[in-house]
Amino acid sequence: MTVAPAPTLLAARIDAVLAGFVDGQRLLWPDDDLRPMLDTVRRFILTGGKRLRPAFCYWAWRGVAAPEERGEDQAAVTAGAALELFHCFALIHDDIIDAGSRRRGQASMHEEFAAAHARHGWRGDARSFGRNTALLCGDLCAMWAEELLTGCPTAPVRLAQAQRLFAVMRAEAVAGEYLEVVAQAMGDFGDGARQRAARVVQLKTARYSVVRPLQIGAVLAGASDAVLDGLAAFGEPLGEAFQLRDDVLGVFGDPARTGKSVLDDLRQAKPTTLLAEAFARGDVRSRAVLSAHVGDPALDEAGAARVRAVLAESGALAAVEERIAAARAEALRALEFLDVAEESRQALGALADFVASRSV
Amino acid sequence: MTVAPAPTLLAARIDAVLAGFVDGQRLLWPDDDLRPMLDTVRRFILTGGKRLRPAFCYWAWRGVAAPEERGEDQAAVTAGAALELFHCFALIHDDIIDAGSRRRGQASMHEEFAAAHARHGWRGDARSFGRNTALLCGDLCAMWAEELLTGCPTAPVRLAQAQRLFAVMRAEAVAGEYLEVVAQAMGDFGDGARQRAARVVQLKTARYSVVRPLQIGAVLAGASDAVLDGLAAFGEPLGEAFQLRDDVLGVFGDPARTGKSVLDDLRQAKPTTLLAEAFARGDVRSRAVLSAHVGDPALDEAGAARVRAVLAESGALAAVEERIAAARAEALRALEFLDVAEESRQALGALADFVASRSV
């Protein structure tokens, strides 16, 4: 009988693996000029972050592992840390793409580098410099994620399975992001908008943030195909709830708690289900408000308040909340039928509740 | 006795592996909206490219492999294709960073996407859209490179060695690029400039383009540490010659042959050895010409001609040509002492001659 780690203990172990790995990498680079890059990346990796993907990975692993294996959980922790490093890559590049100003309660990485450029009085455009250096820091995180996963202490055949799922996950994340960028550029909140938003949600969040982390943990414990399918049945709706909650928080959240701006999504006209629902349900007057403000890069708090009113009055917000509740219920039903250890079922259930109802 | 492939045959085999891999990936993505991304990436990967890194990898492999193993060279070809895919990632992200307009005789990828945005009349800034989508296409190429390498048909212990070297190479490429971006922003062609330029050359080209591809091929054939060291002794100076030739072609080359603009390096004030030498050697008048034109984003052909005159008259061009010749000679001396099969020594010697004296 082994004792299951509490969530904060798991996060601390993930952080310890990440810190050890990054410090090992830093030793390889004596160059003075590289230090700001490595310091910035280290701080970004270790500051904030809910460590949700590692938690999904870990609890799926533990749910499948035989009781006598549960004490040797370093493979699951390592894979979780690799997922977190990959997530840092995704956040850094996403923030460049969205021109996001805040992340995890701090200036986003490209903003931080841009500020350093201005502080030094260097030549050229500070914003380009910020974007370019952050781009490279993101590239570094993606590469480190691969490297960390490759060193995962497990049987080669299980590692190969995890690597295959990791590769699929990476491609899904990039494809989802591309579809979002294109949908945003098309600026079309017409008939195809809800369908497009749903596909982005599936690839960018459901698969990337929930289903694949669960399955990666599970294959590291030698899961059967039936369990992998069961994890998908749990993870797909839960991932949808995750993203829809994110969309709601991106407009109605408390920046002091989410660490993110509450204007960026609207300024960027993010092709979310929430906005697609509002365009589909709103009357002529509501649509005029949306068209005037959504996608306006200079949108202020007063304009955002008008948009929020339309989102609420049109029934879009209620429809999304209903969908979140339904998706959460669907996930929990699938969890009941899942062939995993009881402590993991409980942990995954608690994660599902958190993901669907969180305010951070 | 097996017959060694001619350079064009090797390139054709690399292209066949790349095409097969990319087409396999495309089958996974039925979405209409993803097709432009996948088509663009496929075209970029398969159009142009000298396939030099695969050639270094292949000939090092073949030089180390036992005679009876030389017929089964698919591992070396696969690793070569993975190096080429990684190189596509590097080129796409480099072009974003440098705002490079041309690549391989075509519009660079971010320019191509920006043009598509304008053609569709989509909303938002076409240049941001081009940068963002190209960024994601680059990410995809880096991930695919990992995946292709992971499937390399060889013994697990050799693959693990190759993956470790691949990881080191990726980090070196990113670190070199970061140092270049910072050096460019510092805009300092003073005392430290030559040293900084040399470190960028070492990481970004010598290691990334020559030493690591050679060593990756060699470990796939089970090379000893002595051979790996010998390949470094050959590859480091050759890589330096490679980059210095690139710097010369970036200012004095024929765009119709290089496929690249002959103004971009000067407009961007690339911190090259060529420019550092000119600043160090030039008199007051020469430096004034350099300061007026180098880093001017609106530099035209007339201004570039004035810079070229200073590069020639100051002796900077001659000094760089001398250094290329010396580095080439140093590489060829190391090659003589290298314990590899004779046909590989000849092929690597021919590659060295090409790299140092090329006009493309």
XYZ file of C-alpha atoms in Angstrom:
720
model
C 0.000 0.000 0.000
C 1.514 3.297 -1.046
C 0.232 6.709 -0.143
C -1.055 8.871 -2.989
C 0.542 12.314 -3.195
C -1.618 15.349 -2.479
C -2.009 17.734 -5.465
C 0.436 20.268 -4.050
C 3.007 17.548 -3.390
C 2.695 16.325 -6.981
C 3.154 19.893 -8.265
C 6.239 20.253 -6.058
C 7.715 17.059 -7.480
C 7.026 18.239 -11.040
C 8.718 21.535 -10.230
C 11.721 19.725 -8.757
C 12.166 17.675 -11.957
C 11.802 20.812 -14.081
C 14.267 22.796 -11.964
C 16.808 19.956 -12.017
C 16.520 19.537 -15.762
C 16.781 23.252 -16.562
C 19.727 23.735 -14.207
C 21.485 20.812 -15.884
C 20.945 22.494 -19.246
C 22.230 25.823 -17.937
C 25.519 24.226 -16.971
C 26.118 23.427 -20.647
C 26.110 27.106 -21.635
C 28.824 29.253 -20.097
C 28.215 32.242 -22.407
C 27.436 35.465 -20.548
C 25.190 36.581 -23.399
C 23.007 33.479 -23.038
C 22.316 33.980 -19.351
C 19.327 36.322 -19.768
C 17.665 33.787 -22.066
C 18.214 30.882 -19.694
C 17.181 32.900 -16.629
C 14.014 34.087 -18.318
C 13.053 30.605 -19.469
C 13.741 29.137 -16.042
C 11.575 31.742 -14.334
C 8.782 31.253 -16.838
C 8.808 27.487 -16.391
C 8.831 27.607 -12.605
C 6.486 30.534 -11.913
C 2.774 29.840 -11.642
C 1.052 27.237 -13.717
C -1.659 24.925 -12.453
C 0.283 21.776 -13.474
C -2.982 20.268 -14.715
C -1.528 18.244 -17.585
C 0.999 16.532 -15.287
C -1.882 15.786 -12.887
C -3.919 14.103 -15.647
C -0.845 12.147 -16.722
C 0.047 11.108 -13.195
C -3.398 9.963 -12.099
C -4.001 7.983 -15.274
C -0.638 6.288 -14.743
C -1.456 5.533 -11.128
C -4.919 4.299 -12.007
C -3.488 1.682 -14.369
C -0.271 0.723 -12.553
C -0.348 -2.495 -10.531
C -0.489 -1.833 -6.748
C 3.108 -2.994 -6.263
C 4.300 -0.583 -9.022
C 2.704 2.521 -7.569
C 5.673 3.409 -5.406
C 7.959 3.724 -8.427
C 6.228 6.636 -10.066
C 9.204 8.584 -11.408
C 8.290 7.791 -15.031
C 4.874 9.400 -14.565
C 6.387 12.444 -12.852
C 9.028 12.817 -15.596
C 6.447 12.548 -18.372
C 4.313 15.083 -16.516
C 7.233 17.473 -16.357
C 7.807 16.982 -20.113
C 4.134 17.826 -20.744
C 4.562 20.963 -18.660
C 7.681 21.997 -20.613
C 5.815 21.471 -23.862
C 2.992 23.571 -22.434
C 5.476 26.391 -21.759
C 6.441 26.248 -25.437
C 2.768 26.425 -26.419
C 2.062 29.370 -24.105
C 5.092 31.364 -25.267
C 4.271 30.908 -28.961
C 0.529 31.447 -28.362
C 1.255 34.728 -26.623
C 3.383 35.857 -29.569
C 0.598 34.911 -31.973
C -2.152 36.552 -29.917
C 0.042 39.498 -28.895
C -1.023 38.549 -25.365
C 0.239 41.024 -22.802
C -0.061 39.058 -19.539
C 0.601 35.455 -18.595
C 0.618 33.826 -15.202
C 0.233 37.207 -13.585
C 3.328 38.657 -15.232
C 4.243 40.357 -18.476
C 4.222 37.768 -21.264
C 7.664 36.649 -22.383
C 7.816 38.703 -25.570
C 6.791 41.771 -23.558
C 9.520 41.051 -21.016
C 12.205 40.834 -23.721
C 10.841 43.940 -25.430
C 11.134 45.823 -22.128
C 14.737 44.621 -21.730
C 15.540 45.875 -25.249
C 14.114 49.303 -24.415
C 15.946 49.379 -21.078
C 19.290 48.681 -22.792
C 18.561 51.266 -25.463
C 19.422 48.719 -28.147
C 18.938 49.335 -31.842
C 15.991 48.219 -33.921
C 12.392 47.672 -32.963
C 11.917 46.555 -29.328
C 8.713 44.677 -30.147
C 10.359 42.681 -32.936
C 13.238 41.880 -30.630
C 10.809 40.719 -27.948
C 8.936 38.509 -30.393
C 12.097 37.015 -31.891
C 13.801 36.151 -28.635
C 10.592 34.761 -27.118
C 10.130 32.684 -30.266
C 13.540 31.106 -29.674
C 12.801 30.549 -25.974
C 9.625 28.745 -26.994
C 11.588 26.611 -29.453
C 13.976 25.734 -26.647
C 11.146 24.625 -24.347
C 9.696 22.358 -27.060
C 13.095 20.744 -27.605
C 13.711 20.312 -23.901
C 10.311 18.648 -23.563
C 11.397 16.008 -26.087
C 14.671 15.526 -24.331
C 13.097 15.161 -20.906
C 10.579 12.625 -22.216
C 13.335 10.651 -23.960
C 15.022 10.204 -20.570
C 11.841 8.893 -18.931
C 12.806 5.903 -16.748
C 10.594 3.141 -18.143
C 10.660 0.106 -20.430
C 11.619 0.989 -24.039
C 8.368 -0.355 -25.491
C 6.274 1.789 -23.129
C 8.431 4.833 -23.794
C 8.005 4.344 -27.544
C 4.212 4.304 -27.102
C 4.352 7.466 -24.991
C 6.551 9.162 -27.593
C 4.097 8.283 -30.341
C 1.221 9.803 -28.370
C 3.368 12.838 -27.567
C 4.026 13.317 -31.299
C 0.316 13.116 -32.081
C -0.426 15.581 -29.286
C 2.144 18.087 -30.542
C 0.702 18.001 -34.047
C -2.841 18.365 -32.693
C -1.841 21.394 -30.652
C -0.205 23.089 -33.640
C -3.062 22.204 -36.004
C -5.617 23.541 -33.524
C -3.700 26.765 -33.128
C -3.408 27.156 -36.912
C -7.162 26.646 -37.345
C -7.764 29.284 -34.694
C -5.442 31.792 -36.374
C -7.170 31.230 -39.722
C -10.675 31.427 -38.221
C -9.669 34.665 -36.533
C -8.394 36.105 -39.812
C -11.559 35.043 -41.648
C -13.464 36.948 -38.963
C -16.535 34.969 -39.912
C -19.002 34.492 -37.074
C -21.604 33.177 -39.518
C -22.940 29.659 -40.087
C -19.674 27.760 -39.933
C -18.407 29.558 -36.838
C -19.706 27.192 -34.170
C -18.430 24.151 -36.042
C -15.012 25.748 -36.524
C -14.841 26.748 -32.860
C -15.709 23.196 -31.838
C -12.871 21.731 -33.910
C -10.372 24.174 -32.403
C -11.609 23.197 -28.936
C -11.233 19.516 -29.754
C -7.672 19.774 -31.061
C -6.248 22.614 -29.045
C -7.684 21.778 -25.660
C -9.539 18.477 -25.393
C -6.836 16.406 -27.060
C -3.824 18.480 -26.126
C -4.630 19.353 -22.532
C -6.607 16.353 -21.348
C -6.897 13.249 -23.563
C -3.237 12.889 -24.549
C -1.790 13.624 -21.078
C -4.144 10.965 -19.680
C -3.196 8.450 -22.369
C 0.531 9.166 -22.077
C 0.389 8.432 -18.362
C -1.651 5.295 -19.005
C 0.664 3.760 -21.626
C 3.608 4.304 -19.279
C 1.792 1.922 -16.935
C 1.021 -0.540 -19.744
C -2.666 0.315 -20.270
C -4.894 -1.756 -22.562
C -6.588 -0.238 -25.630
C -9.901 -0.431 -23.763
C -8.553 1.800 -20.996
C -7.099 4.233 -23.557
C -10.537 4.446 -25.205
C -12.157 4.931 -21.811
C -9.739 7.763 -21.020
C -10.682 9.402 -24.336
C -14.379 9.070 -23.456
C -13.634 10.838 -20.153
C -11.135 13.346 -21.540
C -12.876 14.594 -24.691
C -15.934 16.107 -22.959
C -13.847 17.217 -20.003
C -11.449 18.971 -22.367
C -14.388 20.704 -23.989
C -15.554 21.894 -20.552
C -11.972 23.056 -19.849
C -11.832 25.229 -22.972
C -15.351 26.608 -22.641
C -14.553 27.602 -19.041
C -11.367 29.231 -20.368
C -13.395 31.202 -22.909
C -15.786 32.400 -20.177
C -12.876 33.372 -17.902
C -11.208 35.162 -20.839
C -14.122 37.642 -20.885
C -15.767 37.441 -17.452
C -12.818 36.309 -15.278
C -10.913 38.165 -12.605
C -7.456 39.046 -14.006
C -6.075 39.061 -10.458
C -6.978 35.371 -10.248
C -6.494 34.141 -13.834
C -3.268 36.094 -14.369
C -4.546 36.991 -17.846
C -6.046 40.088 -19.430
C -9.818 40.116 -19.720
C -9.700 42.226 -22.889
C -7.251 40.291 -25.109
C -9.742 37.657 -26.341
C -12.237 40.340 -27.393
C -9.625 42.602 -28.959
C -8.325 39.639 -30.946
C -11.828 38.440 -31.889
C -10.913 34.943 -30.737
C -13.177 32.524 -32.572
C -14.635 31.049 -29.374
C -17.865 29.134 -28.930
C -19.017 31.915 -26.599
C -18.761 34.577 -29.303
C -20.098 32.267 -32.020
C -23.165 31.597 -29.836
C -23.676 35.309 -29.239
C -23.540 36.103 -32.969
C -25.933 33.218 -33.700
C -28.437 34.168 -30.965
C -28.223 37.953 -30.860
C -30.747 40.312 -32.477
C -29.775 43.088 -34.897
C -28.912 45.485 -32.081
C -26.781 42.925 -30.214
C -24.871 41.992 -33.339
C -24.155 45.636 -33.995
C -22.611 45.923 -30.520
C -20.525 42.811 -31.129
C -19.393 43.944 -34.584
C -18.417 47.346 -33.231
C -16.286 46.031 -30.371
C -15.119 42.479 -31.065
C -11.834 42.695 -32.942
C -11.218 46.322 -32.021
C -7.556 46.403 -30.931
C -8.272 49.555 -28.891
C -11.260 48.087 -27.026
C -11.505 49.535 -23.506
C -13.254 48.347 -20.335
C -16.452 50.276 -21.177
C -16.714 48.575 -24.572
C -15.962 45.208 -22.999
C -18.769 45.802 -20.497
C -21.193 46.367 -23.405
C -20.045 43.119 -25.021
C -20.460 41.248 -21.719
C -24.011 42.556 -21.460
C -24.791 41.199 -24.933
C -23.190 37.848 -24.105
C -25.423 37.574 -21.043
C -28.681 38.971 -22.536
C -28.452 36.955 -25.753
C -28.381 33.730 -23.757
C -24.912 32.867 -25.123
C -23.316 32.775 -21.672
C -26.101 30.587 -20.279
C -25.825 28.238 -23.284
C -22.085 27.864 -22.742
C -22.547 27.279 -18.995
C -25.152 24.631 -19.818
C -22.767 22.976 -22.240
C -19.997 23.015 -19.610
C -22.304 21.314 -17.103
C -23.400 18.712 -19.651
C -19.828 17.989 -20.759
C -18.728 17.642 -17.138
C -21.572 15.204 -16.456
C -20.680 13.198 -19.575
C -17.057 13.005 -18.451
C -18.020 11.841 -14.974
C -20.296 9.130 -16.412
C -17.404 7.853 -18.523
C -15.168 7.946 -15.441
C -17.540 5.606 -13.586
C -17.064 2.919 -16.210
C -13.305 3.359 -16.399
C -11.218 0.393 -15.252
C -8.807 2.256 -12.964
C -7.868 2.084 -9.290
C -10.386 3.736 -7.005
C -8.035 6.411 -5.645
C -7.352 7.516 -9.232
C -11.044 7.620 -10.083
C -11.518 9.963 -7.151
C -8.531 12.121 -8.067
C -9.649 12.358 -11.708
C -13.173 13.224 -10.578
C -11.806 16.022 -8.407
C -9.737 17.282 -11.350
C -12.866 17.245 -13.530
C -14.769 19.321 -10.976
C -11.925 21.792 -10.736
C -11.480 22.114 -14.509
C -15.180 22.717 -15.148
C -15.838 25.163 -12.332
C -12.496 26.892 -11.750
C -12.079 30.628 -11.455
C -8.293 30.542 -12.000
C 31.039 -4.519 -52.610
C 28.261 -1.983 -52.764
C 28.055 0.985 -55.042
C 28.091 4.422 -53.417
C 25.206 6.688 -54.445
C 25.957 9.759 -56.509
C 25.105 13.074 -54.797
C 21.958 13.580 -56.854
C 20.812 10.040 -56.118
C 21.275 10.589 -52.402
C 19.290 13.837 -52.622
C 16.539 11.998 -54.475
C 16.388 9.329 -51.765
C 16.213 12.008 -49.060
C 13.399 13.682 -50.967
C 11.552 10.379 -51.301
C 11.707 9.786 -47.525
C 10.560 13.355 -46.870
C 7.691 13.120 -49.358
C 6.560 9.774 -47.956
C 6.660 11.044 -44.396
C 4.824 14.288 -45.127
C 2.159 12.531 -47.193
C 1.618 10.103 -44.341
C 1.113 13.035 -41.989
C -1.293 14.728 -44.388
C -3.553 11.667 -44.339
C -4.092 12.229 -40.618
C -5.671 15.654 -41.180
C -8.881 15.677 -43.217
C -9.775 19.290 -42.356
C -10.233 21.519 -45.410
C -8.902 24.491 -43.451
C -5.618 22.712 -42.735
C -4.871 21.932 -46.365
C -3.147 25.249 -47.193
C -0.814 24.761 -44.226
C 0.100 21.218 -45.184
C 0.481 22.065 -48.876
C 2.719 25.014 -48.096
C 4.919 23.023 -45.744
C 5.186 20.155 -48.230
C 6.235 22.496 -51.030
C 8.768 24.248 -48.798
C 10.326 20.970 -47.704
C 10.594 19.558 -51.209
C 11.590 22.649 -53.205
C 15.248 23.503 -53.523
C 17.715 22.908 -50.753
C 21.227 21.602 -51.224
C 20.670 18.645 -48.848
C 24.144 19.242 -47.424
C 23.384 18.124 -43.865
C 22.011 14.779 -45.051
C 25.142 14.386 -47.208
C 27.443 14.939 -44.202
C 25.366 12.509 -42.160
C 25.296 9.890 -44.894
C 28.989 9.922 -45.752
C 30.060 9.816 -42.122
C 27.765 6.828 -41.623
C 29.138 5.109 -44.695
C 32.699 5.871 -43.723
C 32.247 4.085 -40.394
C 29.904 1.244 -41.363
C 31.462 -2.172 -41.934
C 31.653 -3.078 -45.665
C 28.905 -5.686 -45.306
C 26.606 -3.115 -43.636
C 26.920 -0.480 -46.351
C 24.051 -1.853 -48.415
C 21.583 -1.328 -45.562
C 21.803 2.418 -45.390
C 18.186 3.324 -44.673
C 19.019 4.503 -41.134
C 21.499 7.057 -42.504
C 19.020 8.233 -45.142
C 16.230 8.543 -42.560
C 18.432 10.496 -40.147
C 19.502 12.712 -43.051
C 15.861 13.401 -43.877
C 15.215 14.253 -40.204
C 18.145 16.710 -40.297
C 16.646 18.286 -43.399
C 13.225 18.624 -41.762
C 14.844 20.252 -38.755
C 16.662 22.565 -41.143
C 13.315 23.578 -42.657
C 12.162 24.540 -39.155
C 15.336 26.587 -38.660
C 14.971 28.366 -42.013
C 11.305 29.218 -41.467
C 11.899 30.652 -37.988
C 15.125 32.401 -39.091
C 13.274 34.090 -41.920
C 10.617 35.309 -39.488
C 13.321 36.646 -37.175
C 15.321 38.298 -39.952
C 12.217 39.414 -41.862
C 13.877 37.647 -44.792
C 11.964 38.151 -48.012
C 13.312 35.356 -50.229
C 14.285 31.763 -49.598
C 15.246 29.037 -52.023
C 14.374 31.347 -54.899
C 10.811 31.905 -53.682
C 8.994 34.217 -51.323
C 9.828 33.216 -47.758
C 7.063 31.339 -45.988
C 5.805 34.219 -43.884
C 5.634 36.361 -47.035
C 3.688 33.628 -48.821
C 1.097 33.438 -46.025
C 0.908 37.223 -45.826
C 0.164 37.336 -49.567
C -2.573 34.714 -49.131
C -4.118 36.805 -46.339
C -4.161 39.864 -48.595
C -5.570 37.846 -51.513
C -8.470 36.584 -49.379
C -9.092 40.063 -48.020
C -9.084 38.700 -44.475
C -9.237 40.883 -41.391
C -6.277 42.002 -39.330
C -2.710 42.650 -40.317
C -1.494 40.477 -43.213
C 2.119 40.579 -42.000
C 1.199 39.379 -38.511
C -0.895 36.615 -40.037
C 2.018 35.590 -42.248
C 4.414 35.531 -39.301
C 2.029 33.618 -37.055
C 1.121 30.897 -39.525
C 4.736 30.479 -40.648
C 5.725 30.228 -36.974
C 3.340 27.291 -36.585
C 4.567 25.664 -39.801
C 8.105 25.891 -38.438
C 6.971 24.316 -35.172
C 5.418 21.496 -37.168
C 8.654 20.836 -39.085
C 10.664 20.651 -35.839
C 8.208 18.155 -34.394
C 8.147 16.072 -37.537
C 11.946 15.964 -37.494
C 11.831 14.371 -34.036
C 9.214 11.921 -35.153
C 11.100 10.908 -38.269
C 14.307 10.382 -36.306
C 12.457 8.325 -33.678
C 11.422 5.925 -36.446
C 14.990 5.503 -37.714
C 15.529 1.781 -38.414
C 18.552 0.978 -36.246
C 19.527 -0.624 -32.947
C 17.964 1.146 -29.909
C 21.359 1.957 -28.342
C 22.579 3.650 -31.551
C 19.312 5.515 -31.965
C 19.572 6.778 -28.379
C 23.064 8.132 -29.106
C 21.829 9.814 -32.268
C 18.892 11.340 -30.388
C 21.224 12.732 -27.740
C 23.391 14.385 -30.397
C 20.278 15.648 -32.142
C 19.153 17.245 -28.869
C 22.524 18.934 -28.404
C 22.434 20.164 -31.999
C 18.960 21.656 -31.620
C 20.001 23.563 -28.511
C 23.182 24.788 -30.214
C 21.203 26.039 -33.208
C 18.755 27.945 -31.001
C 21.498 29.335 -28.743
C 23.499 30.505 -31.776
C 20.462 32.181 -33.251
C 19.698 33.887 -29.931
C 23.264 35.199 -29.663
C 22.972 36.543 -33.198
C 19.681 38.316 -32.456
C 21.181 39.899 -29.333
C 24.415 40.900 -31.097
C 22.340 42.472 -33.843
C 20.280 44.438 -31.314
C 23.433 45.594 -29.508
C 24.616 46.873 -32.894
C 28.119 46.898 -31.538
C 30.816 46.412 -34.152
C 33.498 47.353 -31.634
C 36.085 45.250 -29.826
C 33.938 42.283 -28.887
C 32.327 42.002 -32.322
C 34.716 39.536 -33.932
C 34.628 37.261 -30.910
C 30.833 37.362 -30.793
C 30.598 36.665 -34.508
C 32.928 33.693 -34.106
C 30.779 32.144 -31.362
C 27.641 32.524 -33.494
C 29.465 30.845 -36.378
C 30.569 28.009 -34.126
C 27.126 27.263 -32.718
C 24.833 28.199 -35.558
C 26.786 26.765 -38.447
C 29.853 24.722 -37.534
C 28.103 22.572 -34.949
C 24.611 22.662 -36.352
C 25.312 22.282 -40.052
C 28.441 20.160 -40.136
C 29.785 18.611 -36.899
C 26.520 17.211 -35.514
C 25.213 15.847 -38.856
C 28.571 14.082 -39.285
C 28.493 12.692 -35.752
C 24.853 11.645 -35.959
C 25.624 9.610 -39.077
C 28.703 8.146 -37.420
C 26.997 6.959 -34.218
C 24.318 5.267 -36.304
C 27.158 3.116 -37.663
C 28.610 2.544 -34.173
C 31.544 4.978 -34.368
C 34.220 5.103 -31.659
C 34.846 8.252 -29.625
C 38.092 8.742 -31.553
C 36.214 8.906 -34.839
C 33.657 11.307 -33.340
C 36.522 13.565 -32.234
C 38.120 13.299 -35.675
C 34.839 14.296 -37.303
C 34.710 17.337 -35.021
C 38.287 18.244 -36.022
C 37.175 18.076 -39.665
C 33.754 19.647 -39.177
C 34.557 22.647 -36.956
C 36.858 24.455 -39.415
C 34.751 23.327 -42.370
C 31.649 24.715 -40.681
C 33.460 27.992 -40.184
C 34.336 28.077 -43.893
C 30.696 27.260 -44.675
C 29.389 30.229 -42.673
C 32.038 32.678 -43.868
C 31.215 31.727 -47.462
C 27.548 32.273 -46.616
C 28.349 35.734 -45.263
C 30.268 36.617 -48.447
C 27.422 35.309 -50.651
C 24.924 37.257 -48.547
C 26.545 40.499 -49.737
C 28.425 39.635 -52.955
C 26.403 36.642 -54.217
C 24.160 36.315 -57.222
C 20.548 36.179 -55.979
C 19.605 34.201 -59.085
C 21.953 31.464 -57.880
C 21.701 31.701 -54.079
C 17.928 32.186 -54.081
C 18.404 34.839 -51.389
C 18.350 38.606 -51.312
C 21.736 40.303 -51.425
C 20.481 43.250 -49.357
C 18.857 41.543 -46.331
C 22.085 40.913 -44.381
C 23.147 44.544 -44.727
C 19.703 45.956 -43.969
C 19.562 43.781 -40.855
C 23.147 44.615 -39.820
C 23.858 40.920 -39.393
C 26.741 40.584 -36.941
C 28.956 38.705 -39.412
C 32.715 38.285 -39.345
C 32.840 40.108 -42.698
C 31.252 43.254 -41.268
C 33.188 43.006 -37.981
C 36.439 42.847 -39.991
C 35.432 45.860 -42.063
C 34.645 47.930 -38.974
C 37.937 46.845 -37.368
C 40.056 47.550 -40.469
C 38.320 50.537 -42.045
C 39.503 54.144 -41.749
C 37.248 56.975 -40.566
C 35.734 57.475 -44.026
C 35.041 53.750 -44.498
C 33.412 53.451 -41.107
C 31.201 56.408 -41.908
C 29.997 54.619 -45.054
C 29.327 51.463 -43.055
C 27.537 53.316 -40.266
C 25.366 55.157 -42.775
C 24.221 52.068 -44.667
C 24.563 48.958 -42.505
C 21.332 48.535 -40.574
C 19.356 50.886 -42.819
C 16.108 49.026 -43.516
C 15.651 51.087 -46.707
C 19.117 50.344 -48.085
C 19.069 50.227 -51.907
C 21.422 48.696 -54.467
C 23.461 51.921 -54.765
C 24.096 51.992 -51.004
C 24.924 48.292 -51.016
C 27.477 48.944 -53.784
C 29.166 51.558 -51.600
C 29.299 49.070 -48.705
C 30.747 46.400 -51.026
C 33.471 48.816 -52.107
C 34.415 49.415 -48.450
C 34.409 45.666 -47.730
C 36.827 45.156 -50.611
C 39.066 48.219 -50.101
C 39.406 47.759 -46.338
C 40.824 44.290 -46.865
C 37.934 42.703 -44.956
C 36.814 40.603 -47.925
C 40.355 39.385 -48.568
C 40.807 38.559 -44.876
C 37.621 36.501 -44.880
C 38.608 34.720 -48.098
C 41.978 33.952 -46.532
C 40.279 32.590 -43.432
C 38.002 30.420 -45.601
C 41.006 28.978 -47.408
C 42.850 28.322 -44.141
C 39.814 26.696 -42.537
C 39.274 24.515 -45.592
C 42.911 23.423 -45.489
C 42.657 22.664 -41.772
C 39.547 20.561 -42.399
C 41.218 18.631 -45.197
C 44.271 17.910 -43.010
C 41.969 16.511 -40.313
C 40.206 14.456 -42.962
C 43.469 12.769 -43.939
C 43.898 11.416 -40.430
C 40.294 10.311 -40.092
C 39.728 6.571 -39.769
C 36.977 6.172 -42.370
C 36.537 4.189 -45.577
C 38.335 5.676 -48.561
C 35.235 6.369 -50.661
C 33.839 8.401 -47.741
C 37.059 10.359 -47.350
C 36.781 11.318 -51.006
C 33.100 12.203 -50.743
C 33.702 14.310 -47.606
C 36.639 16.036 -49.322
C 34.444 16.890 -52.291
C 31.782 18.240 -49.917
C 34.436 20.357 -48.204
C 35.541 21.840 -51.537
C 31.966 22.588 -52.485
C 31.107 24.176 -49.126
C 34.146 26.450 -49.122
C 33.995 27.613 -52.736
C 30.311 27.405 -53.625
C 28.416 30.174 -55.368
C 24.994 28.768 -54.498
